[in-house]
XYZ file of C-alpha atoms in Angstrom:
411
model
C 0.576 -28.746 24.494
C 1.579 -25.085 24.581
C -0.910 -22.935 26.422
C -3.288 -20.763 24.432
C -2.764 -17.034 24.845
C -5.623 -14.581 25.253
C -5.919 -10.916 24.392
C -8.188 -8.075 23.308
C -8.483 -6.063 20.087
C -9.718 -2.467 20.271
C -10.502 -1.070 16.812
C -12.299 0.789 18.489
C -15.992 0.573 17.601
C -17.581 3.237 19.806
C -21.100 4.538 19.085
C -21.219 8.220 18.216
C -22.662 10.419 20.943
C -20.317 10.049 23.897
C -17.487 12.445 24.762
C -14.347 11.130 22.953
C -12.128 12.063 25.902
C -14.160 9.811 28.179
C -14.065 7.001 25.621
C -10.267 7.194 25.507
C -10.098 7.077 29.283
C -12.482 4.145 29.535
C -10.413 2.272 26.941
C -7.296 2.855 29.047
C -9.192 1.608 32.106
C -9.970 -1.576 30.177
C -6.305 -2.179 29.317
C -5.441 -1.773 32.985
C -8.128 -4.293 33.943
C -6.962 -6.809 31.346
C -3.387 -6.497 32.601
C -4.516 -7.187 36.168
C -6.565 -10.195 35.000
C -3.535 -11.781 33.320
C -4.419 -11.313 29.646
C -1.400 -11.691 27.380
C -1.941 -9.055 24.689
C -3.819 -5.850 23.900
C -4.199 -4.499 20.353
C -5.237 -1.047 19.201
C -6.069 0.130 15.663
C -5.552 3.151 13.418
C -8.477 4.859 11.692
C -9.162 8.353 10.428
C -12.804 8.317 9.355
C -16.208 6.610 9.795
C -17.066 8.257 13.120
C -17.099 5.066 15.162
C -13.362 4.342 14.935
C -11.622 7.321 16.477
C -8.094 6.290 17.513
C -5.786 7.816 14.907
C -2.453 6.849 16.511
C -2.191 3.388 18.074
C 1.389 4.123 19.160
C 0.273 7.150 21.164
C -2.563 5.233 22.810
C -0.349 2.256 23.638
C 2.346 4.493 25.130
C -0.281 5.792 27.565
C -1.458 2.236 28.222
C 2.130 1.212 28.920
C 2.273 3.621 31.841
C -0.821 2.026 33.411
C 0.148 -1.621 32.941
C 2.948 -3.948 33.996
C 3.132 -7.095 31.907
C 0.582 -7.200 29.071
C 2.052 -7.016 25.535
C 0.890 -4.003 23.516
C 0.311 -4.414 19.778
C -0.485 -1.963 17.011
C -3.582 -3.474 15.461
C -2.673 -2.144 13.016
C -0.424 0.596 11.665
C -1.666 1.179 8.115
C 1.726 1.279 6.412
C 0.724 2.969 3.117
C -0.314 6.021 5.141
C 3.180 6.664 6.547
C 6.825 6.998 5.620
C 8.389 3.656 6.677
C 11.254 5.369 8.499
C 8.841 7.280 10.738
C 6.945 4.066 11.503
C 10.183 2.337 12.498
C 11.174 5.251 14.730
C 7.817 5.317 16.508
C 7.765 1.559 17.088
C 11.273 1.594 18.539
C 10.300 4.418 20.872
C 7.142 2.550 21.903
C 9.175 -0.565 22.631
C 11.502 1.361 24.922
C 8.708 3.303 26.609
C 6.825 0.080 27.412
C 9.857 -1.826 28.644
C 10.073 -4.154 25.654
C 6.364 -5.008 25.389
C 5.584 -3.697 21.891
C 4.249 -5.862 19.055
C 4.445 -4.372 15.567
C 1.223 -5.172 13.755
C 0.722 -3.786 10.264
C -1.890 -3.740 7.543
C -2.616 -2.060 4.220
C -5.444 0.083 5.648
C -8.996 -1.130 6.284
C -11.240 1.839 5.513
C -11.555 3.018 1.911
C -12.513 6.443 3.271
C -9.117 6.708 4.994
C -7.249 6.008 1.766
C -9.450 8.486 -0.084
C -8.708 11.170 2.524
C -4.978 10.672 2.015
C -5.220 10.484 -1.771
C -4.010 6.867 -1.928
C -5.075 4.545 -4.728
C -6.508 1.398 -3.063
C -4.883 -0.725 -5.765
C -1.447 0.226 -4.420
C -2.036 -0.358 -0.707
C -1.027 -4.012 -0.369
C 2.111 -3.599 -2.453
C 3.083 -0.591 -0.338
C 2.606 -2.575 2.856
C 4.890 -5.286 1.486
C 7.518 -2.744 0.480
C 7.395 -0.955 3.826
C 7.745 -4.163 5.865
C 10.894 -5.094 3.963
C 12.478 -1.708 4.689
C 11.403 -1.587 8.341
C 12.839 -5.046 9.032
C 16.177 -3.908 7.632
C 16.111 -0.807 9.830
C 15.300 -2.902 12.915
C 18.308 -5.078 12.086
C 20.559 -2.037 12.314
C 21.162 -1.607 8.596
C 21.706 1.741 6.915
C 19.160 1.918 4.119
C 19.022 3.890 0.904
C 15.763 3.319 -0.952
C 13.693 5.128 -3.531
C 10.081 4.369 -4.261
C 7.176 6.128 -5.955
C 5.921 7.078 -2.477
C 8.992 7.456 -0.213
C 12.727 8.121 -0.311
C 15.476 7.191 2.170
C 19.048 8.416 2.001
C 21.516 6.563 4.233
C 18.729 6.042 6.779
C 19.563 4.269 10.030
C 17.891 4.134 13.427
C 19.726 5.870 16.245
C 18.435 3.262 18.699
C 17.209 -0.242 17.986
C 14.216 -1.989 19.594
C 14.648 -2.905 23.232
C 13.563 -6.450 22.443
C 16.159 -8.538 20.711
C 13.515 -9.237 18.080
C 10.311 -7.230 18.163
C 7.396 -9.430 17.032
C 6.153 -8.648 13.515
C 2.488 -9.409 12.818
C 0.390 -8.783 9.705
C -3.391 -8.520 9.588
C -5.363 -10.970 7.485
C -9.049 -10.999 6.539
C -10.699 -13.127 3.850
C -8.307 -12.528 0.932
C -5.010 -14.460 0.836
C -2.828 -11.327 0.737
C -2.224 -11.040 4.481
C -1.400 -14.716 4.961
C 0.836 -14.681 1.893
C 2.713 -11.672 3.252
C 3.184 -13.413 6.600
C 4.616 -16.424 4.819
C 6.951 -14.290 2.750
C 8.510 -12.651 5.807
C 8.050 -15.532 8.259
C 6.128 -13.373 10.709
C 3.007 -13.618 12.861
C -0.618 -13.233 11.786
C -3.751 -11.767 13.323
C -6.849 -13.045 11.497
C -9.580 -10.412 11.614
C -12.012 -12.119 9.248
C -12.753 -14.886 11.768
C -15.546 -12.746 13.270
C -17.775 -14.017 10.445
C -18.875 -17.583 9.782
C -17.275 -17.465 6.335
C -13.975 -16.280 7.807
C -14.066 -18.874 10.572
C -14.616 -21.766 8.163
C -11.807 -20.595 5.859
C -9.100 -20.570 8.544
C -7.526 -23.868 7.487
C -7.277 -22.676 3.867
C -5.896 -19.342 5.061
C -3.102 -21.112 6.912
C -2.263 -23.041 3.766
C -1.685 -19.713 1.972
C 0.872 -18.773 4.646
C 2.666 -22.110 4.480
C 2.798 -22.051 0.672
C 4.292 -18.541 0.683
C 6.805 -19.506 3.387
C 7.940 -22.487 1.351
C 8.309 -20.306 -1.732
C 10.454 -17.708 0.071
C 12.450 -20.071 2.274
C 10.947 -18.904 5.559
C 8.847 -20.520 8.280
C 5.502 -19.697 9.872
C 4.515 -20.964 13.292
C 0.946 -21.560 14.473
C 2.037 -20.273 17.891
C 2.297 -16.832 16.245
C -1.193 -17.042 14.736
C -3.889 -14.976 16.462
C -7.589 -15.374 15.710
C -10.135 -12.663 16.485
C -13.491 -13.614 18.056
C -16.514 -11.628 19.242
C -18.241 -12.539 22.484
C -20.189 -11.236 25.453
C -20.299 -13.436 28.538
C -22.594 -13.404 31.564
C -23.789 -15.799 34.279
C -26.632 -17.078 32.079
C -27.551 -16.945 28.406
C -30.619 -14.923 29.288
C -28.513 -12.332 31.089
C -25.981 -12.132 28.257
C -28.796 -11.707 25.740
C -30.395 -8.959 27.823
C -27.094 -7.085 28.252
C -25.837 -7.299 24.655
C -28.928 -7.241 22.444
C -29.645 -3.535 22.033
C -25.987 -2.533 21.632
C -25.355 -5.337 19.146
C -28.344 -4.212 17.106
C -27.141 -0.608 17.055
C -23.572 -1.628 16.109
C -24.805 -3.789 13.246
C -27.523 -1.459 11.946
C -25.828 1.905 12.402
C -22.217 0.999 11.651
C -21.914 -2.163 9.568
C -25.078 -1.588 7.524
C -25.666 2.154 7.728
C -22.116 3.542 7.698
C -19.855 0.972 6.029
C -22.723 -0.394 3.914
C -21.140 -3.815 3.800
C -22.522 -5.942 0.941
C -25.044 -8.611 1.840
C -25.923 -7.225 5.268
C -29.431 -6.197 6.263
C -30.574 -4.409 9.384
C -31.928 -6.301 12.389
C -35.493 -5.517 13.428
C -35.116 -6.242 17.150
C -32.450 -6.968 19.794
C -33.615 -10.589 19.982
C -33.176 -11.003 16.239
C -29.715 -9.432 16.516
C -28.654 -11.956 19.163
C -30.259 -14.942 17.436
C -28.702 -14.256 14.036
C -25.308 -13.337 15.490
C -24.780 -16.058 18.070
C -27.418 -18.766 17.643
C -27.321 -19.780 13.998
C -25.512 -22.783 12.571
C -21.769 -22.128 12.496
C -22.031 -18.810 14.360
C -18.663 -17.126 14.862
C -19.854 -14.991 17.798
C -20.739 -16.103 21.326
C -23.366 -14.466 23.515
C -23.857 -16.646 26.553
C -21.979 -18.314 29.376
C -18.334 -19.289 29.882
C -19.277 -22.813 28.787
C -20.623 -21.439 25.503
C -17.366 -19.606 24.821
C -15.380 -22.739 25.684
C -17.277 -24.614 22.977
C -16.603 -21.839 20.458
C -12.879 -21.790 21.179
C -12.588 -25.572 20.965
C -14.382 -25.418 17.619
C -11.942 -22.753 16.387
C -9.011 -24.943 17.366
C -10.532 -27.867 15.492
C -11.529 -25.909 12.374
C -8.204 -24.062 12.116
C -5.910 -26.928 13.028
C -4.570 -24.921 15.981
C -3.702 -21.301 16.736
C -1.528 -19.561 19.302
C -3.898 -16.931 20.668
C -7.568 -16.044 20.914
C -8.094 -12.292 20.702
C -11.466 -10.941 21.804
C -12.950 -8.030 19.873
C -13.698 -5.059 22.144
C -17.171 -3.639 21.533
C -19.844 -1.604 23.283
C -22.715 -4.056 22.920
C -23.283 -3.953 26.690
C -22.851 -1.108 29.171
C -19.368 -0.539 30.666
C -20.088 -2.462 33.870
C -21.400 -5.558 32.080
C -18.562 -5.377 29.555
C -15.926 -5.349 32.289
C -17.676 -8.259 34.012
C -17.648 -10.212 30.735
C -13.873 -9.876 30.384
C -13.509 -10.790 34.059
C -15.541 -13.984 33.627
C -13.482 -15.043 30.613
C -10.301 -14.665 32.673
C -11.764 -16.468 35.694
C -13.474 -19.397 33.997
C -12.545 -19.760 30.321
C -8.787 -19.186 30.313
C -8.013 -21.644 33.150
C -10.310 -24.296 31.667
C -8.716 -24.059 28.219
C -5.167 -24.104 29.574
C -5.673 -26.745 32.254
C -4.791 -24.509 35.195
C -7.344 -26.184 37.468
C -6.870 -29.797 36.355
C -4.474 -30.464 39.214
C -6.940 -29.075 41.760
C -9.655 -31.387 40.477
C -7.308 -34.372 40.631
C -6.340 -33.487 44.190
C -9.972 -33.170 45.277
C -10.874 -36.470 43.597
C -7.992 -38.262 45.309
C -9.069 -37.083 48.756
C -12.701 -38.072 48.119
C -11.837 -41.511 46.790
C -9.266 -42.281 49.495
C -11.079 -41.028 52.560
C -10.566 -44.287 54.423
C -6.797 -43.780 54.313
C -7.127 -40.526 56.201
C -9.231 -41.947 59.056
C -5.976 -42.421 60.944
C -5.790 -38.637 61.315
C -8.921 -38.809 63.445
C -7.488 -41.609 65.456
C -4.334 -39.593 66.139
C -6.300 -36.582 67.337
C -8.529 -38.777 69.503
C -5.557 -40.481 71.067
C -4.156 -37.137 72.229
C -7.520 -35.982 73.502
C -8.136 -39.124 75.522
C -4.713 -38.822 77.147
C -5.963 -35.666 78.887
C -8.842 -36.067 81.339
C -10.161 -32.514 80.897
C -9.948 -32.725 77.117
C -11.790 -36.029 77.152
C -14.558 -34.494 79.278
C -14.770 -31.474 76.917
C -15.231 -33.824 73.985
C -18.763 -34.498 75.189
C -19.813 -30.946 74.285
C -17.521 -30.455 71.297
C -19.439 -30.339 68.045
C -19.173 -29.063 64.519
C -18.209 -25.392 64.339
C -16.741 -25.342 67.865
C -13.240 -26.505 66.987
C -10.381 -24.239 65.938
C -9.948 -25.866 62.539
C -12.608 -25.758 59.788
C -15.142 -28.545 60.180
C -14.584 -29.736 56.603
C -10.944 -30.475 57.435
C -11.449 -31.805 60.964
C -11.647 -35.501 61.816
C -15.034 -36.711 63.008
C -14.398 -36.511 66.752
C -17.865 -37.703 67.706
C -17.364 -40.769 65.547
C -14.022 -41.488 67.193
C -15.503 -40.986 70.658
C -18.292 -43.433 69.879
C -15.737 -46.033 68.853
C -14.115 -45.729 72.273
């Protein structure tokens, strides 16, 4: 089975009140940490309103992140295509790919915040069609074509890129939430998907149906979609114990939900939490919860459930939030890398098998003790020293040493 990839998605969702410059810097510190921990991907969004989401140019942020990292892939999560001329998007993505040494992933969407579209004077009814139109043009540009195109929102005259992406084929990914439009678009172009709606129970349970939308569209357009290119977004905060995770995340989770989701976005059907404990209970400890607040073992169960419910995905992308303080947040990502990733991908299975073999076959290795004892007894002084030799007084660790006292008793 192909290994499951892991990554992080930074919208961002930062509470209002902290210096934006310091938030940017802390976000860059996080990317650097994730790179060092071996995470596969990092995603960064584009937003222009709402207060909490304050990265306006994912390409600019990721270019800075590229200078502080070595191997992690850097994805735009996402460029809102209706907000930009497609040629400029293509140019920026090519430059990002070169500046990061071929690590760019082109993620696109129609635009998530209605307030952003309003600011730019864009009719929300046109956004998904514009995303579709822009992807078609950008793919042609990436292929080295010279494009002439006229639309009701952009014009290109003999447009061609001066340089092409550094990667032979830069990954294309579209964002999908609850509606079928994102999955259908992925199927049409045979590209990757990042499912953002999976942070809710409803979104998590609809994953299998969502994938069917992609496959149906791929069949219709003569393309193929691959589950290995399907990324699913999850929310979690991990600590040594459930009690510790609850204590660290509760107040921040409550503020995020009450002040942003309910108070700012005013999402239908949501009501404010009355306490941090209620926030944790209703987010992570209800039937079918899509979020995990607990231990590495709790997150393992969540991920295995996602794999079962969805039929299989290629990557688990953790949603970056400020539920806990910076130190606890960094420790959470560290624990996922140390304990969850290797367990899911079987990196320590061989170590367990090796340990089990040694335990179960100890009698076979008794001859090692006999060999050491034989050499000792050949030397009169060494044999005499054996009388006072005990655990902790030999050059090799006691756990690896033969039982010399036992061998001496035999003689």
